[in-house]
mmCIF file of C-alpha atoms in Angstrom:
data_model
loop_
_atom_site.group_PDB
_atom_site.id
_atom_site.type_symbol
_atom_site.label_atom_id
_atom_site.label_comp_id
_atom_site.label_asym_id
_atom_site.label_seq_id
_atom_site.Cartn_x
_atom_site.Cartn_y
_atom_site.Cartn_z
ATOM 1 C CA MET A 751 0.000 0.000 0.000
ATOM 2 C CA ASP A 752 1.347 3.412 -0.962
ATOM 3 C CA SER A 753 1.487 5.662 2.075
ATOM 4 C CA ALA A 754 2.711 8.716 0.133
ATOM 5 C CA ARG A 755 0.599 11.756 0.766
ATOM 6 C CA GLN A 756 -1.583 12.736 -2.164
ATOM 7 C CA ILE A 757 -1.092 16.422 -2.930
ATOM 8 C CA GLU A 758 -4.151 18.311 -4.088
ATOM 9 C CA TYR A 759 -3.666 21.277 -6.383
ATOM 10 C CA TYR A 760 -6.159 24.074 -6.814
ATOM 11 C CA THR A 761 -6.893 26.464 -9.658
ATOM 12 C CA ILE A 762 -8.314 29.959 -10.013
ATOM 13 C CA ASP A 763 -11.729 28.359 -10.500
ATOM 14 C CA ASP A 764 -11.508 27.166 -6.892
ATOM 15 C CA ILE A 765 -10.902 30.775 -5.786
ATOM 16 C CA TYR A 766 -13.992 31.941 -7.659
ATOM 17 C CA ASN A 767 -16.051 29.119 -6.150
ATOM 18 C CA LEU A 768 -15.304 30.020 -2.524
ATOM 19 C CA PRO A 769 -18.335 30.906 -0.407
ATOM 20 C CA ASP A 770 -19.256 34.591 -0.326
ATOM 21 C CA GLY A 771 -17.067 36.551 2.053
ATOM 22 C CA GLN A 772 -14.277 33.967 2.110
ATOM 23 C CA ARG A 773 -10.968 35.062 0.588
ATOM 24 C CA ALA A 774 -7.901 33.084 -0.368
ATOM 25 C CA GLU A 775 -4.764 33.341 -2.433
ATOM 26 C CA LEU A 776 -3.322 30.711 -4.712
ATOM 27 C CA ILE A 777 0.416 30.149 -5.119
ATOM 28 C CA ASP A 778 1.619 27.374 -7.411
ATOM 29 C CA GLY A 779 -1.654 25.488 -6.949
ATOM 30 C CA GLU A 780 -1.663 25.715 -3.129
ATOM 31 C CA LEU A 781 -4.615 27.476 -1.520
ATOM 32 C CA TYR A 782 -3.977 29.880 1.370
ATOM 33 C CA MET A 783 -7.012 31.177 3.241
ATOM 34 C CA MET A 784 -6.919 34.866 4.187
ATOM 35 C CA ALA A 785 -7.970 36.218 7.569
ATOM 36 C CA LEU A 786 -9.914 39.447 7.821
ATOM 37 C CA PRO A 787 -7.527 42.406 8.141
ATOM 38 C CA GLY A 788 -7.448 44.375 11.375
ATOM 39 C CA ARG A 789 -7.908 48.096 11.925
ATOM 40 C CA ILE A 790 -4.203 49.027 11.947
ATOM 41 C CA HIS A 791 -3.624 46.972 8.796
ATOM 42 C CA GLN A 792 -6.438 48.782 6.998
ATOM 43 C CA ARG A 793 -5.279 52.186 8.231
ATOM 44 C CA LEU A 794 -1.786 51.554 6.817
ATOM 45 C CA VAL A 795 -3.174 50.309 3.488
ATOM 46 C CA MET A 796 -5.403 53.384 3.211
ATOM 47 C CA GLU A 797 -2.660 55.885 4.170
ATOM 48 C CA LEU A 798 -0.035 54.368 1.880
ATOM 49 C CA SER A 799 -2.453 53.990 -1.060
ATOM 50 C CA PHE A 800 -3.499 57.611 -0.666
ATOM 51 C CA ARG A 801 0.064 58.939 -0.505
ATOM 52 C CA ILE A 802 1.205 56.886 -3.505
ATOM 53 C CA ARG A 803 -1.862 57.860 -5.536
ATOM 54 C CA GLU A 804 -1.504 61.524 -4.583
ATOM 55 C CA HIS A 805 2.139 61.549 -5.717
ATOM 56 C CA ILE A 806 1.292 59.892 -9.043
ATOM 57 C CA GLY A 807 -1.575 62.348 -9.611
ATOM 58 C CA ASN A 808 0.561 65.391 -8.772
ATOM 59 C CA LYS A 809 3.207 64.223 -11.246
ATOM 60 C CA SER A 810 0.641 63.341 -13.934
ATOM 61 C CA GLY A 811 2.013 59.820 -13.813
ATOM 62 C CA ASP A 812 0.643 56.912 -15.764
ATOM 63 C CA CYS A 813 0.736 54.291 -13.016
ATOM 64 C CA GLU A 814 -2.411 53.106 -11.244
ATOM 65 C CA VAL A 815 -2.773 52.203 -7.563
ATOM 66 C CA TYR A 816 -5.118 49.425 -6.438
ATOM 67 C CA PRO A 817 -5.637 48.438 -2.792
ATOM 68 C CA SER A 818 -6.833 44.953 -1.890
ATOM 69 C CA PRO A 819 -9.024 43.209 -2.753
ATOM 70 C CA PHE A 820 -7.578 43.430 -6.259
ATOM 71 C CA ALA A 821 -6.731 40.308 -8.246
ATOM 72 C CA VAL A 822 -3.190 39.805 -9.504
ATOM 73 C CA PHE A 823 -2.593 36.914 -11.888
ATOM 74 C CA LEU A 824 1.205 36.713 -11.705
ATOM 75 C CA ASN A 825 1.745 33.954 -14.218
ATOM 76 C CA ASP A 826 0.040 32.956 -17.414
ATOM 77 C CA ASP A 827 -1.542 29.939 -15.738
ATOM 78 C CA ASP A 828 -4.485 29.043 -13.516
ATOM 79 C CA LYS A 829 -2.400 28.188 -10.423
ATOM 80 C CA ASN A 830 -1.469 31.677 -9.173
ATOM 81 C CA TYR A 831 -3.856 34.311 -7.847
ATOM 82 C CA LEU A 832 -2.857 36.915 -5.271
ATOM 83 C CA GLU A 833 -4.440 39.942 -3.652
ATOM 84 C CA PRO A 834 -1.559 42.200 -2.570
ATOM 85 C CA ASP A 835 -2.467 44.906 -0.082
ATOM 86 C CA ILE A 836 -1.346 47.546 -2.596
ATOM 87 C CA SER A 837 -0.524 47.023 -6.272
ATOM 88 C CA VAL A 838 1.008 49.741 -8.442
ATOM 89 C CA ILE A 839 0.768 48.983 -12.164
ATOM 90 C CA CYS A 840 2.459 51.205 -14.751
ATOM 91 C CA ASP A 841 1.751 49.109 -17.864
ATOM 92 C CA LYS A 842 -1.950 49.654 -18.551
ATOM 93 C CA ASN A 843 -1.899 46.730 -21.002
ATOM 94 C CA LYS A 844 -1.740 44.446 -17.938
ATOM 95 C CA LEU A 845 -5.045 45.782 -16.605
ATOM 96 C CA THR A 846 -8.285 43.965 -17.345
ATOM 97 C CA GLU A 847 -11.698 44.082 -15.741
ATOM 98 C CA GLU A 848 -10.643 41.061 -13.636
ATOM 99 C CA GLY A 849 -7.444 42.673 -12.315
ATOM 100 C CA CYS A 850 -3.770 42.658 -13.304
ATOM 101 C CA GLN A 851 -2.458 40.076 -15.786
ATOM 102 C CA GLY A 852 1.230 39.793 -14.945
ATOM 103 C CA ALA A 853 3.508 41.358 -12.376
ATOM 104 C CA PRO A 854 2.703 44.795 -10.952
ATOM 105 C CA ASP A 855 5.630 47.204 -10.855
ATOM 106 C CA TRP A 856 5.396 47.734 -7.101
ATOM 107 C CA ILE A 857 3.694 45.706 -4.396
ATOM 108 C CA VAL A 858 3.207 46.638 -0.754
ATOM 109 C CA GLU A 859 2.161 44.007 1.776
ATOM 110 C CA VAL A 860 1.185 45.010 5.311
ATOM 111 C CA VAL A 861 2.054 42.173 7.671
ATOM 112 C CA SER A 862 -0.427 40.700 10.112
ATOM 113 C CA SER A 863 0.329 37.851 12.504
ATOM 114 C CA SER A 864 -1.400 35.359 10.199
ATOM 115 C CA SER A 865 0.325 36.597 7.012
ATOM 116 C CA ARG A 866 3.911 36.827 8.347
ATOM 117 C CA PRO A 867 5.310 33.585 6.771
ATOM 118 C CA MET A 868 3.582 34.328 3.461
ATOM 119 C CA ASP A 869 4.739 37.940 3.187
ATOM 120 C CA TYR A 870 8.354 37.322 4.220
ATOM 121 C CA ASN A 871 8.903 34.026 2.388
ATOM 122 C CA LYS A 872 6.485 32.677 -0.218
ATOM 123 C CA LYS A 873 5.374 36.029 -1.618
ATOM 124 C CA LEU A 874 8.895 37.447 -1.565
ATOM 125 C CA PHE A 875 10.109 34.581 -3.763
ATOM 126 C CA LYS A 876 7.006 34.606 -5.972
ATOM 127 C CA TYR A 877 7.038 38.361 -6.579
ATOM 128 C CA ARG A 878 10.749 38.378 -7.334
ATOM 129 C CA THR A 879 10.587 35.544 -9.863
ATOM 130 C CA ALA A 880 7.434 36.946 -11.510
ATOM 131 C CA GLY A 881 9.095 40.269 -12.382
ATOM 132 C CA VAL A 882 7.811 42.675 -9.716
ATOM 133 C CA ARG A 883 10.243 45.604 -9.683
ATOM 134 C CA GLU A 884 9.845 46.636 -6.045
ATOM 135 C CA TYR A 885 8.336 44.965 -2.967
ATOM 136 C CA TRP A 886 7.704 46.598 0.404
ATOM 137 C CA ILE A 887 6.905 44.608 3.525
ATOM 138 C CA VAL A 888 5.362 46.940 6.094
ATOM 139 C CA ASP A 889 5.389 45.297 9.518
ATOM 140 C CA PRO A 890 3.448 47.262 12.155
ATOM 141 C CA MET A 891 4.319 44.774 14.924
ATOM 142 C CA LYS A 892 8.065 45.273 14.354
ATOM 143 C CA GLN A 893 7.518 48.882 13.246
ATOM 144 C CA GLN A 894 9.735 48.058 10.292
ATOM 145 C CA ILE A 895 9.588 48.503 6.534
ATOM 146 C CA THR A 896 11.673 46.186 4.373
ATOM 147 C CA VAL A 897 12.200 47.433 0.824
ATOM 148 C CA TYR A 898 13.285 44.996 -1.873
ATOM 149 C CA ASN A 899 14.376 46.620 -5.117
ATOM 150 C CA PHE A 900 14.557 43.623 -7.427
ATOM 151 C CA GLU A 901 15.821 45.701 -10.380
ATOM 152 C CA HIS A 902 19.007 46.546 -8.467
ATOM 153 C CA ASP A 903 19.062 43.378 -6.328
ATOM 154 C CA THR A 904 19.066 45.354 -3.077
ATOM 155 C CA PHE A 905 17.099 45.469 0.131
ATOM 156 C CA GLU A 906 16.980 48.009 2.934
ATOM 157 C CA GLU A 907 15.246 48.141 6.276
ATOM 158 C CA TYR A 908 13.611 51.206 7.779
ATOM 159 C CA SER A 909 11.697 52.022 10.950
ATOM 160 C CA PHE A 910 8.358 53.764 11.369
ATOM 161 C CA THR A 911 10.279 56.972 12.168
ATOM 162 C CA ASP A 912 12.036 57.054 8.778
ATOM 163 C CA LYS A 913 11.330 58.504 5.370
ATOM 164 C CA VAL A 914 11.287 55.665 2.853
ATOM 165 C CA LYS A 915 12.178 56.346 -0.764
ATOM 166 C CA ALA A 916 10.409 54.454 -3.503
ATOM 167 C CA GLY A 917 12.644 52.875 -6.114
ATOM 168 C CA ILE A 918 10.283 53.121 -9.068
ATOM 169 C CA TYR A 919 9.749 56.874 -8.521
ATOM 170 C CA GLU A 920 12.810 59.097 -8.210
ATOM 171 C CA ASP A 921 11.051 61.733 -6.115
ATOM 172 C CA LEU A 922 8.577 59.734 -4.018
ATOM 173 C CA GLU A 923 9.404 59.467 -0.352
ATOM 174 C CA ILE A 924 6.933 58.366 2.306
ATOM 175 C CA ASP A 925 7.432 59.742 5.802
ATOM 176 C CA PHE A 926 6.284 56.952 8.082
ATOM 177 C CA SER A 927 6.601 59.168 11.159
ATOM 178 C CA GLY A 928 3.561 61.039 9.839
ATOM 179 C CA ILE A 929 1.414 57.898 9.746
ATOM 180 C CA SER A 930 -0.359 57.142 12.992
ATOM 181 C CA ILE A 931 -0.971 53.478 13.781
ATOM 182 C CA GLU A 932 -2.708 54.079 17.098
#
């Protein structure tokens, strides 16, 4: 008798067939259920989305900012579906009514206790290999921002008292000391 564990793979159809109100992400055919975000998480997503969008608008930029829930289909397959907290897409050809087809230019994930392993490990690897240019991990528990600039193969860490410069915009800097998480 074969005692090997049978691995079950899921597809995007399984995401669309979840019960109403239930959210999940799909990475390489593995389904990861998503917990409801907390107040501080949502405050950070709102503040950062607003500041990024305001900068793009003031510069008459072409990029678009989408906070979660917003579907990102990283690969041209049915085994990867993510909902980054913030997606910045500069190539409008990637945008469809369903979401983003391909890698956004910049992704921001705000860490919660349930998302920590995903944000720091699985998503980091997946975003890098899919062609995301820049990835920020904003961790309110550590009061730390980790910035991965995949174009230059660098990463830097900042605190919630620092000004953090975006890599895809020469003149965009977000002052985290001005963002209240209380």
